[in-house]
N, CA, C and O atoms as a MOPAC input file, in Angstrom:
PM7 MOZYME 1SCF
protein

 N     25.06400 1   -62.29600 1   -27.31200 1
 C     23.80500 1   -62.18400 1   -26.63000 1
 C     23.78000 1   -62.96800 1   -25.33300 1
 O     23.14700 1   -62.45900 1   -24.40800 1
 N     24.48800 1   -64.35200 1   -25.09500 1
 C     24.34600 1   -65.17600 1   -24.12000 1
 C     25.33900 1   -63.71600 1   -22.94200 1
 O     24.86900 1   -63.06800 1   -22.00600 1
 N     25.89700 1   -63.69900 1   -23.17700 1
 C     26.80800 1   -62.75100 1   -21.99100 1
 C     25.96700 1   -61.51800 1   -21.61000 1
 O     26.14700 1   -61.08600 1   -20.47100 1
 N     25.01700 1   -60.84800 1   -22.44900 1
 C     24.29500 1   -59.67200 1   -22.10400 1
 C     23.38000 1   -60.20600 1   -21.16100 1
 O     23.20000 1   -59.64100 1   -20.08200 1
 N     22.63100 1   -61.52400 1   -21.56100 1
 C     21.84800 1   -62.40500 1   -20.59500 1
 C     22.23300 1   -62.69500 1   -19.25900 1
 O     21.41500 1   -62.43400 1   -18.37600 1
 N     23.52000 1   -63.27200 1   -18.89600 1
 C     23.89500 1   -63.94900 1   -18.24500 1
 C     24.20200 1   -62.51400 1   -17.21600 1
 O     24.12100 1   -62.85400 1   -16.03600 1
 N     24.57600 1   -60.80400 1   -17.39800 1
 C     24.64700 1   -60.42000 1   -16.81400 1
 C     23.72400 1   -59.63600 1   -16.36000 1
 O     23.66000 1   -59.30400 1   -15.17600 1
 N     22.80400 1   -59.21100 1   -17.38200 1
 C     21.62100 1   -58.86300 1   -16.37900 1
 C     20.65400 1   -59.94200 1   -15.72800 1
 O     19.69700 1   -59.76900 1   -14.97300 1
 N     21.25700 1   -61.23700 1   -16.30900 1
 C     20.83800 1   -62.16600 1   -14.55500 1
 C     21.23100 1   -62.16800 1   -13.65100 1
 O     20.61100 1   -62.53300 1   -12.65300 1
 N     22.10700 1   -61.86800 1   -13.65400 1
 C     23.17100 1   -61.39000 1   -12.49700 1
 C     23.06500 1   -60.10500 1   -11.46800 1
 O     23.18400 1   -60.04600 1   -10.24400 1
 N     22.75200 1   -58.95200 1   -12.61100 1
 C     22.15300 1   -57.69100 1   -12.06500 1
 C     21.45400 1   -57.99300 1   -11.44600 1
 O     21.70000 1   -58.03400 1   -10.24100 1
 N     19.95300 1   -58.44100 1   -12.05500 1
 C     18.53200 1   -58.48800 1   -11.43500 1
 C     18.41800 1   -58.49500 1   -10.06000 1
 O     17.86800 1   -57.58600 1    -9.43900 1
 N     18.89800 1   -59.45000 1    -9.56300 1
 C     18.98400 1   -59.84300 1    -7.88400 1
 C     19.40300 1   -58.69800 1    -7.29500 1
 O     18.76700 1   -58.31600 1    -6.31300 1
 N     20.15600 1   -58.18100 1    -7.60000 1
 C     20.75800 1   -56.68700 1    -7.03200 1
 C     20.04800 1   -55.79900 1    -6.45900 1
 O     20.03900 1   -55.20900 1    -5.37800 1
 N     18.97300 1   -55.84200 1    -8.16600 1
 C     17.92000 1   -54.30500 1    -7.92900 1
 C     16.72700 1   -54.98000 1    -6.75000 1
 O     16.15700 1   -54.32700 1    -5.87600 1
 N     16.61900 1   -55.94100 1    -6.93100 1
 C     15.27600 1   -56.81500 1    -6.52900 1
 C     15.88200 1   -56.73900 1    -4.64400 1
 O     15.04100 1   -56.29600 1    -3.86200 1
 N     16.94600 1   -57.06400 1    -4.18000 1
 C     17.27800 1   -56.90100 1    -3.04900 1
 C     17.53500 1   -55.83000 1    -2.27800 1
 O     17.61200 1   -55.85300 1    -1.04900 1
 N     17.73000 1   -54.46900 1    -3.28700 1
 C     17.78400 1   -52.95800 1    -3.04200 1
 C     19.09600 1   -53.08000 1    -2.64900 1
 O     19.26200 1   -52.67200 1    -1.49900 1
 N     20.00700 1   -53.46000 1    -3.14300 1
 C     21.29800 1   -53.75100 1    -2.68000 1
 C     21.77000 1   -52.10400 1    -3.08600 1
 O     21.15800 1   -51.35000 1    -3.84300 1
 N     23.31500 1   -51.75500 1    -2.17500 1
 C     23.82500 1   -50.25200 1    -2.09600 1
 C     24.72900 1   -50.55300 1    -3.45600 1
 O     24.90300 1   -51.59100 1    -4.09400 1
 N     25.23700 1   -49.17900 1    -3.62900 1
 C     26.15200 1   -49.79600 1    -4.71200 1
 C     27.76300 1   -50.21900 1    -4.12200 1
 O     28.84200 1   -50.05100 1    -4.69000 1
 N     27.55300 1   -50.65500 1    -3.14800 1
 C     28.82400 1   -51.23000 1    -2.30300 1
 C     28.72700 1   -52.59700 1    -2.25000 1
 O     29.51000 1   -53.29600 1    -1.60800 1
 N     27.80900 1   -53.01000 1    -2.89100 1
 C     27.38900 1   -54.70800 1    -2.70500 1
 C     26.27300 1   -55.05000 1    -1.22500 1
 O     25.70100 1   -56.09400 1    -0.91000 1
 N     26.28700 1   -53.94700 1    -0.68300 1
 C     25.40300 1   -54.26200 1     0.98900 1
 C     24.09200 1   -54.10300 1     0.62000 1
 O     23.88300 1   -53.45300 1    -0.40400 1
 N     22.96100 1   -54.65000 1     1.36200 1
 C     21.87800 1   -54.72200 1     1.50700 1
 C     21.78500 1   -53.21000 1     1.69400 1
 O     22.74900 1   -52.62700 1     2.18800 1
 N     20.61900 1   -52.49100 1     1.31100 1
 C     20.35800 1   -51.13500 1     1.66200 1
 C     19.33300 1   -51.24600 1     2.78700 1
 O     18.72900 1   -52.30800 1     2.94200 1
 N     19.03900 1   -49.86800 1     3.82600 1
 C     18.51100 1   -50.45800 1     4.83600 1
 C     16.95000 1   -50.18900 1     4.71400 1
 O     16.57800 1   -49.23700 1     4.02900 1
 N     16.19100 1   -50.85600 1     5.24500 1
 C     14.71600 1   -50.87000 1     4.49400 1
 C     14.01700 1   -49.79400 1     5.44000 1
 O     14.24200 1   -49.73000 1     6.64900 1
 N     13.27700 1   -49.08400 1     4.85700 1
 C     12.48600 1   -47.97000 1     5.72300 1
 C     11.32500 1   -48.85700 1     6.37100 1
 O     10.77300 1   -48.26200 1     7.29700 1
 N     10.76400 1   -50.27200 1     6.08500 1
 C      9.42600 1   -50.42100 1     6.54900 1
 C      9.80300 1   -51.17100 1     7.95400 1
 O     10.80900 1   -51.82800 1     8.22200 1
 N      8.66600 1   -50.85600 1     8.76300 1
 C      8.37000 1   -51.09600 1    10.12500 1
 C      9.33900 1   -50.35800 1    11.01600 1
 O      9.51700 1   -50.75700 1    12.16600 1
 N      9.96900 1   -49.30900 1    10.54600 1
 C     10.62300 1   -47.97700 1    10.80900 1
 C      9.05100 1   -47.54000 1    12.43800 1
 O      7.86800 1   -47.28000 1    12.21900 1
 N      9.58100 1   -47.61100 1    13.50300 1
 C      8.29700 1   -47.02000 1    14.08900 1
 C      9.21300 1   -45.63200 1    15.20000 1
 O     10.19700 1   -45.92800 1    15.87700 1
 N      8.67600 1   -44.32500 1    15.16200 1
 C      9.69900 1   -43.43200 1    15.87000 1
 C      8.71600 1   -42.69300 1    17.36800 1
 O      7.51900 1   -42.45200 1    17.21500 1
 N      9.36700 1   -42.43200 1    18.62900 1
 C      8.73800 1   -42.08400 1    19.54200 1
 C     10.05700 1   -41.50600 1    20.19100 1
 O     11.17500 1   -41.99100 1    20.36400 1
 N      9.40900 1   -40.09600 1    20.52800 1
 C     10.04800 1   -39.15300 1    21.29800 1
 C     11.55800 1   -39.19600 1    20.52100 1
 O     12.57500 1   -39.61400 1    21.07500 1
 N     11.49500 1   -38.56700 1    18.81300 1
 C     12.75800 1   -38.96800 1    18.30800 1
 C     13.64200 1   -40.22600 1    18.15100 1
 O     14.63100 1   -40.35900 1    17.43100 1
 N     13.21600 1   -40.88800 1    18.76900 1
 C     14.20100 1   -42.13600 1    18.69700 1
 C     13.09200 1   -42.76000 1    17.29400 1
 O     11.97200 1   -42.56300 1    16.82200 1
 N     14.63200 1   -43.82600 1    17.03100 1
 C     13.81500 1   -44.63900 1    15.45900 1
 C     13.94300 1   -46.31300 1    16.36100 1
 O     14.82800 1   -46.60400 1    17.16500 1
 N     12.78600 1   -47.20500 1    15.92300 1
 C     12.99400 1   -48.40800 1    16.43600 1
 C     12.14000 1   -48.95400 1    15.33800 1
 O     11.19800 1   -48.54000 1    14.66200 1
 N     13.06000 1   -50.38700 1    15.46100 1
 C     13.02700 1   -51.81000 1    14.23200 1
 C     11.99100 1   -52.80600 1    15.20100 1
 O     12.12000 1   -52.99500 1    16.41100 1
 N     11.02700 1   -53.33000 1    14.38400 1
 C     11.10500 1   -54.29100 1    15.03500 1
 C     11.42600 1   -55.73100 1    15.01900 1
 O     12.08100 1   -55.95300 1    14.00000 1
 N     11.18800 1   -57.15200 1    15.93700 1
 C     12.41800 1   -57.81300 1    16.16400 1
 C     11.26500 1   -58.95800 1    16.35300 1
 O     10.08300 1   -58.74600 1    16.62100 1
 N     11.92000 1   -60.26600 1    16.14100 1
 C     11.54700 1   -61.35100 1    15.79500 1
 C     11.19000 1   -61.38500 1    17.63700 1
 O     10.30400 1   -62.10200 1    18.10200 1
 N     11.71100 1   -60.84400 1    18.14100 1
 C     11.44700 1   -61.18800 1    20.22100 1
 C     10.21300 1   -61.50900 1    20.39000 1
 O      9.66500 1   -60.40900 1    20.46700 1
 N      9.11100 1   -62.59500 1    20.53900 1
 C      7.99100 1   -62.28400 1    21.38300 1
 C      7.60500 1   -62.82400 1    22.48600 1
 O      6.43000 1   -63.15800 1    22.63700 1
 N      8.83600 1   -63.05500 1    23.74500 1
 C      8.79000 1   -63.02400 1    24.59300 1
 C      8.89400 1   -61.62900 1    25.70000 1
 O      9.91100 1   -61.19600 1    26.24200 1
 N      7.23600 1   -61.02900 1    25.83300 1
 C      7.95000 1   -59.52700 1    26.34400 1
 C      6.44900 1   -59.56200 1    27.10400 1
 O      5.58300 1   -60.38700 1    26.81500 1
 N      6.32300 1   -58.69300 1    27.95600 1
 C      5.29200 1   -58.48300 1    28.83800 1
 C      4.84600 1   -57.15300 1    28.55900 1
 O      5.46300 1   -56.38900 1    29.30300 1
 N      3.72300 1   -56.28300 1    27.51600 1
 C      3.34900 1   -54.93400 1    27.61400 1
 C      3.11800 1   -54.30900 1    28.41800 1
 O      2.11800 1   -54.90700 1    28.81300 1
 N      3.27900 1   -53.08700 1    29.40400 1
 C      3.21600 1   -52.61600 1    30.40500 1
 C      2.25000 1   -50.96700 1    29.90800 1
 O      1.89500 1   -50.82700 1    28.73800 1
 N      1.99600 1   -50.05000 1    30.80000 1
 C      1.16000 1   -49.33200 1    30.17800 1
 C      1.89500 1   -48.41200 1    29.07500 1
 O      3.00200 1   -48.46400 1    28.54000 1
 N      0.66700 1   -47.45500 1    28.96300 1
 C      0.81800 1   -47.11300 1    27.07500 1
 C      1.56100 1   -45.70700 1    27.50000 1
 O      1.36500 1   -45.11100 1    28.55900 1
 N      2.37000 1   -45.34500 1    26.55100 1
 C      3.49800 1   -44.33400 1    27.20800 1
 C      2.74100 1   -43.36100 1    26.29300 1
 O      2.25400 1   -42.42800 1    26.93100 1
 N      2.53900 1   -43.33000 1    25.15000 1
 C      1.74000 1   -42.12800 1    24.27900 1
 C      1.10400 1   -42.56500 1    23.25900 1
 O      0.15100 1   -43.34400 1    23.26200 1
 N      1.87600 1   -41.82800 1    21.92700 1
 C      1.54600 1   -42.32600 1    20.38200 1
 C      3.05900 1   -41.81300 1    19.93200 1
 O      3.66300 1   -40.77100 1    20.18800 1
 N      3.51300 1   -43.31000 1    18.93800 1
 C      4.27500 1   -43.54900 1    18.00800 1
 C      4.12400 1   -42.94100 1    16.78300 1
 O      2.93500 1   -42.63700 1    16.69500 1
 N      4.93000 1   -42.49300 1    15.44600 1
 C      4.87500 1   -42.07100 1    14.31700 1
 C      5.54800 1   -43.23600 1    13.57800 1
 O      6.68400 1   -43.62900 1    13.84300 1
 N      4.57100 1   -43.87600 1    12.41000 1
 C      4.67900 1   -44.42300 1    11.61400 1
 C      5.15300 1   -43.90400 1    10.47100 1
 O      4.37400 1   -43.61800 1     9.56100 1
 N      6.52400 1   -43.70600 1    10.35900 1
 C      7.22300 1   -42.62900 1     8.90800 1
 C      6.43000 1   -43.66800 1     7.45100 1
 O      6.00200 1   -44.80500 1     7.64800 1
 N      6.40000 1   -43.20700 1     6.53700 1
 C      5.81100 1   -43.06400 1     5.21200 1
 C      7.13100 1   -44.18900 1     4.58800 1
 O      8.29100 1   -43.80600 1     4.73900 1
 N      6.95900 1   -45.09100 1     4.13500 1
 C      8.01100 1   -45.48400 1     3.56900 1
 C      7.43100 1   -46.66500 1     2.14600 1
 O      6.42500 1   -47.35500 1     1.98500 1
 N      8.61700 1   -46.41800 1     1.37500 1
 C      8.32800 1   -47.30200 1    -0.17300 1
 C      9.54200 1   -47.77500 1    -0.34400 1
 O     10.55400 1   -47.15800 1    -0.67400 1
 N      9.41200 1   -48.85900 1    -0.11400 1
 C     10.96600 1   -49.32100 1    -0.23200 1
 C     11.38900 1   -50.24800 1    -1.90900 1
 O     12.31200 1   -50.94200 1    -2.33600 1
 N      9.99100 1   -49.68200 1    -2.43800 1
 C      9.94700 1   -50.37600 1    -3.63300 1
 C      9.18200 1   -49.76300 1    -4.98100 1
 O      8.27400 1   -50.38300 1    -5.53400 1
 N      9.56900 1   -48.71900 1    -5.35200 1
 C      9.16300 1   -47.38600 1    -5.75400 1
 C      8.56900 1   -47.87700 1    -7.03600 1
 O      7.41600 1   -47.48500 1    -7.21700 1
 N      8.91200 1   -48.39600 1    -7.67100 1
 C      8.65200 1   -49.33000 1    -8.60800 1
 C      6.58100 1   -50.39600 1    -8.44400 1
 O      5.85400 1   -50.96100 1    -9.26200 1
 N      6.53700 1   -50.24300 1    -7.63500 1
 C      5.69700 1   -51.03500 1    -7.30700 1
 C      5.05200 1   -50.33000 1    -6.20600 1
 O      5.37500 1   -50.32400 1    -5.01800 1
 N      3.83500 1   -49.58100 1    -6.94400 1
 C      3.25800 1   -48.54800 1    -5.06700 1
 C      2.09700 1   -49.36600 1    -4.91600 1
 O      1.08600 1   -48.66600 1    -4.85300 1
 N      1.90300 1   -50.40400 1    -4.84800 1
 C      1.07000 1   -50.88300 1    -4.29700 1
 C      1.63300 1   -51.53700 1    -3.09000 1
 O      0.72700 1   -52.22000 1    -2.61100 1
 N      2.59200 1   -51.63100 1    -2.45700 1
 C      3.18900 1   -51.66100 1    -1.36000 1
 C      3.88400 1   -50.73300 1    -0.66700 1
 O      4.83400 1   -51.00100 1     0.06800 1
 N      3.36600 1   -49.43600 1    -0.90900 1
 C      3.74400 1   -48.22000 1    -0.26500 1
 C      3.14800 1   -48.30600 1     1.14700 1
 O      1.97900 1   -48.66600 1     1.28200 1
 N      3.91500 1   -47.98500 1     2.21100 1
 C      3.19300 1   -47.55800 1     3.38100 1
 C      3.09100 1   -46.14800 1     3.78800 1
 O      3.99600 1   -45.31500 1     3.84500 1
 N      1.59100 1   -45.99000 1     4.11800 1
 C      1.49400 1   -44.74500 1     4.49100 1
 C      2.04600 1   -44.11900 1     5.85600 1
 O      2.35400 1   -44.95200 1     6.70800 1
 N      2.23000 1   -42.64900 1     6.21500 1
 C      2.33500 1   -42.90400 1     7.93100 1
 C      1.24800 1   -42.51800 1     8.09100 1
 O      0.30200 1   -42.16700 1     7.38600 1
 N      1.67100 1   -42.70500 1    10.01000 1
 C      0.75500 1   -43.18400 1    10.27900 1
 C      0.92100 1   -42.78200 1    11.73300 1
 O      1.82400 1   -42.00500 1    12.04600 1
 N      0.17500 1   -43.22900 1    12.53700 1
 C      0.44300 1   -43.47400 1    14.05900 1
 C     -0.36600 1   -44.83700 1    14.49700 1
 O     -1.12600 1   -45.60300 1    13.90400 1
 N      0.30200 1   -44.74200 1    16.14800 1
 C     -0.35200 1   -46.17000 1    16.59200 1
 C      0.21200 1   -45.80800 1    18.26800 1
 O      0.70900 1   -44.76100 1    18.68200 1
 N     -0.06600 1   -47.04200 1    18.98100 1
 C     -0.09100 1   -46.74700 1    20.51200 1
 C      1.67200 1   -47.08100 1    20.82500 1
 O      2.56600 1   -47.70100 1    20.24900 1
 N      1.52800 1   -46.24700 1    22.11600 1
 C      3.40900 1   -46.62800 1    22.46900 1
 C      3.10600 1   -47.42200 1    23.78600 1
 O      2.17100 1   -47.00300 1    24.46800 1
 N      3.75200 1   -48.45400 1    24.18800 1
 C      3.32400 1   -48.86000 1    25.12800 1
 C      4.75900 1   -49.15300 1    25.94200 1
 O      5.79500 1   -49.27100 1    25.28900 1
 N      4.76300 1   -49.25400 1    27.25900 1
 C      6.54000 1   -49.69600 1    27.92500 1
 C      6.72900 1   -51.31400 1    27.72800 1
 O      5.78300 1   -52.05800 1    27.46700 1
 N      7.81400 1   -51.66500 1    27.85900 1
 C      7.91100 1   -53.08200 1    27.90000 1
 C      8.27400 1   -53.33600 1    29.20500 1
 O      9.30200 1   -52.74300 1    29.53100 1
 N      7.80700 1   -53.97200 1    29.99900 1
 C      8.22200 1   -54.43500 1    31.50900 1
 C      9.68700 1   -54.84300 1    31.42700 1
 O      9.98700 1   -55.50300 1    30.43200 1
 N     10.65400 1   -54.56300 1    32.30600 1
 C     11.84000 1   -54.82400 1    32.43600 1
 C     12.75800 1   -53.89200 1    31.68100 1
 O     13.92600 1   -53.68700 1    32.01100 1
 N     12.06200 1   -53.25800 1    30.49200 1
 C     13.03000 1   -52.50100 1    29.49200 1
 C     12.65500 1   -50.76000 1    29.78300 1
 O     11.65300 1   -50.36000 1    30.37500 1
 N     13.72700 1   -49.90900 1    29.20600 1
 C     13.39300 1   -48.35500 1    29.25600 1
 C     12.98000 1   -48.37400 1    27.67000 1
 O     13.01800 1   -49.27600 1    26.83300 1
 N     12.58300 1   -47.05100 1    27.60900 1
 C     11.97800 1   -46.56900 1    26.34800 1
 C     13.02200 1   -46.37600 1    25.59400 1
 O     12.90600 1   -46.55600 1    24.38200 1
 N     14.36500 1   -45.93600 1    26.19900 1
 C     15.40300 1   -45.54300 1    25.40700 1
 C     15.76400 1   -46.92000 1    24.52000 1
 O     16.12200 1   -46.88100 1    23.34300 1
 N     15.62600 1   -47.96100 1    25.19200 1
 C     15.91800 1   -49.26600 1    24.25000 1
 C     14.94000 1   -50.27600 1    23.40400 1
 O     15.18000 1   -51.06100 1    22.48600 1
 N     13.81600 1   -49.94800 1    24.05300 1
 C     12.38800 1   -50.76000 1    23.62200 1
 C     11.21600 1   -50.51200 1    23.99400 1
 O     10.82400 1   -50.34400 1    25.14800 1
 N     10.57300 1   -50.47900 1    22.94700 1
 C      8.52500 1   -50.52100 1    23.37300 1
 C      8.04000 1   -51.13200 1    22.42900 1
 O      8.52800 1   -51.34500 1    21.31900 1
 N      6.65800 1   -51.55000 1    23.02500 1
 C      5.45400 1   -52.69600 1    22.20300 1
 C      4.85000 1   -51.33700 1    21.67000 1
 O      4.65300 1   -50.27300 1    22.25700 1
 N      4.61300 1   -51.73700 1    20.32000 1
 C      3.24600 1   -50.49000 1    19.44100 1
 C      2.67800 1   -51.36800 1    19.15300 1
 O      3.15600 1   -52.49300 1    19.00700 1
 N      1.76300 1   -51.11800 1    19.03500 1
 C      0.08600 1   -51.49300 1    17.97100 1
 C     -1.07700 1   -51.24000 1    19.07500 1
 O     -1.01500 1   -51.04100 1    20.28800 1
 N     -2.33600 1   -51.34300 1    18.01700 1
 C     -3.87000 1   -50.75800 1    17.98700 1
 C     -3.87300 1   -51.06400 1    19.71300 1
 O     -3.96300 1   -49.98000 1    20.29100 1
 N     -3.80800 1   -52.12100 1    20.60200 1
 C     -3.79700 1   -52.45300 1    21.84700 1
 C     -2.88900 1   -53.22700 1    22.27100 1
 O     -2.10200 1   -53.78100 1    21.50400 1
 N     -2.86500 1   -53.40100 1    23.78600 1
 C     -2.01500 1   -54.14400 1    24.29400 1
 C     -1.93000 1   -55.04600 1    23.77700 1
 O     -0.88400 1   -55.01000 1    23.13000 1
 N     -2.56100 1   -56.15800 1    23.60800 1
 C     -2.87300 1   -57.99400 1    22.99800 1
 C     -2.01800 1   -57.74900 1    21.43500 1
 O     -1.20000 1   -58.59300 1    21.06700 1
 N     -2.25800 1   -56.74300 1    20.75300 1
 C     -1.83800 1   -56.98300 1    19.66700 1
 C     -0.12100 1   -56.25600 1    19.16300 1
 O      0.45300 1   -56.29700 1    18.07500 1
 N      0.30600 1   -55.61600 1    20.52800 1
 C      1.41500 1   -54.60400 1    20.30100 1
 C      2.29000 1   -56.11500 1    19.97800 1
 O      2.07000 1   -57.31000 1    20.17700 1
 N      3.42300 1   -55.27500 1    19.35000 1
 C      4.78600 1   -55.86800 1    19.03000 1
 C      5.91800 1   -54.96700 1    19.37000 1
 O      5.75300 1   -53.76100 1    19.55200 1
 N      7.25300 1   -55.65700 1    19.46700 1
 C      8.24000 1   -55.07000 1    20.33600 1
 C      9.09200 1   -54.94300 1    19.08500 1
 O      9.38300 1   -55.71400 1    18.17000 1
 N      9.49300 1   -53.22100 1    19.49500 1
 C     10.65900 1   -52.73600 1    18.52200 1
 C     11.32200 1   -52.23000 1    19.23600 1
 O     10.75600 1   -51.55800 1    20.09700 1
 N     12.97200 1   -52.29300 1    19.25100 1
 C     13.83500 1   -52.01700 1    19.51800 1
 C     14.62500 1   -50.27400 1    18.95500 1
 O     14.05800 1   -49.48500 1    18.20000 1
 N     15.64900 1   -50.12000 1    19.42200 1
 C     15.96700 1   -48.68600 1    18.94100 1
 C     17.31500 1   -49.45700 1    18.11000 1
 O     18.16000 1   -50.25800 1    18.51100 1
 N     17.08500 1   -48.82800 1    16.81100 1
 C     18.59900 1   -48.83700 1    15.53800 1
 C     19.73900 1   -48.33700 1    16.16000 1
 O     20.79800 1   -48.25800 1    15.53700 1

């Protein structure tokens, strides 16, 4: 019994981290934000200057924890905005307004 223990303590962390079955982290769908096809992450950066609003972003639907839908995200949309200095192909601020956008990068 101690060895059946000892390895689904071992497991646990696995499932709990969404790990691949290669041992790698699997990659997480949330804060997934997509504009004009491109997919962008966003990034600990908040040194960035918002510049005006380029359209609307798509917030893909993601559950990265299926097990538990009370942390399901719905999609969604939200504002696209440019980042001064950067193209769209590499980065834009989203959210409700300028003051509150955050900067995501392209995967």
């Amino acid at each position: 019994m101690t060895t059946a223990r000892l390895v689904m303590t071992v497991a646990m962390p696995a499932v709990v981290l969404g790990c691949s079955p290669g041992g790698e982290a699997a990659a997480s769908c949330a804060g997934v934000v997509t504009y004009e096809n491109r997919d962008y992450l966003p990034t600990q950066d908040e040194d960035f200057t918002v510049g005006e609003r380029l359209g609307t972003a798509r917030i893909a639907e993601c559950d990265d924890t299926p097990n538990d839908p009370d942390v399901a995200i719905p999609e969604g949309t939200t504002d696209a905005y440019l980042v001064e200095g950067r193209v769209p192909a590499e980065a834009i601020a989203v959210g409700d307004s300028p003051a509150s956008a955050r900067l995501v990068e392209i995967r």
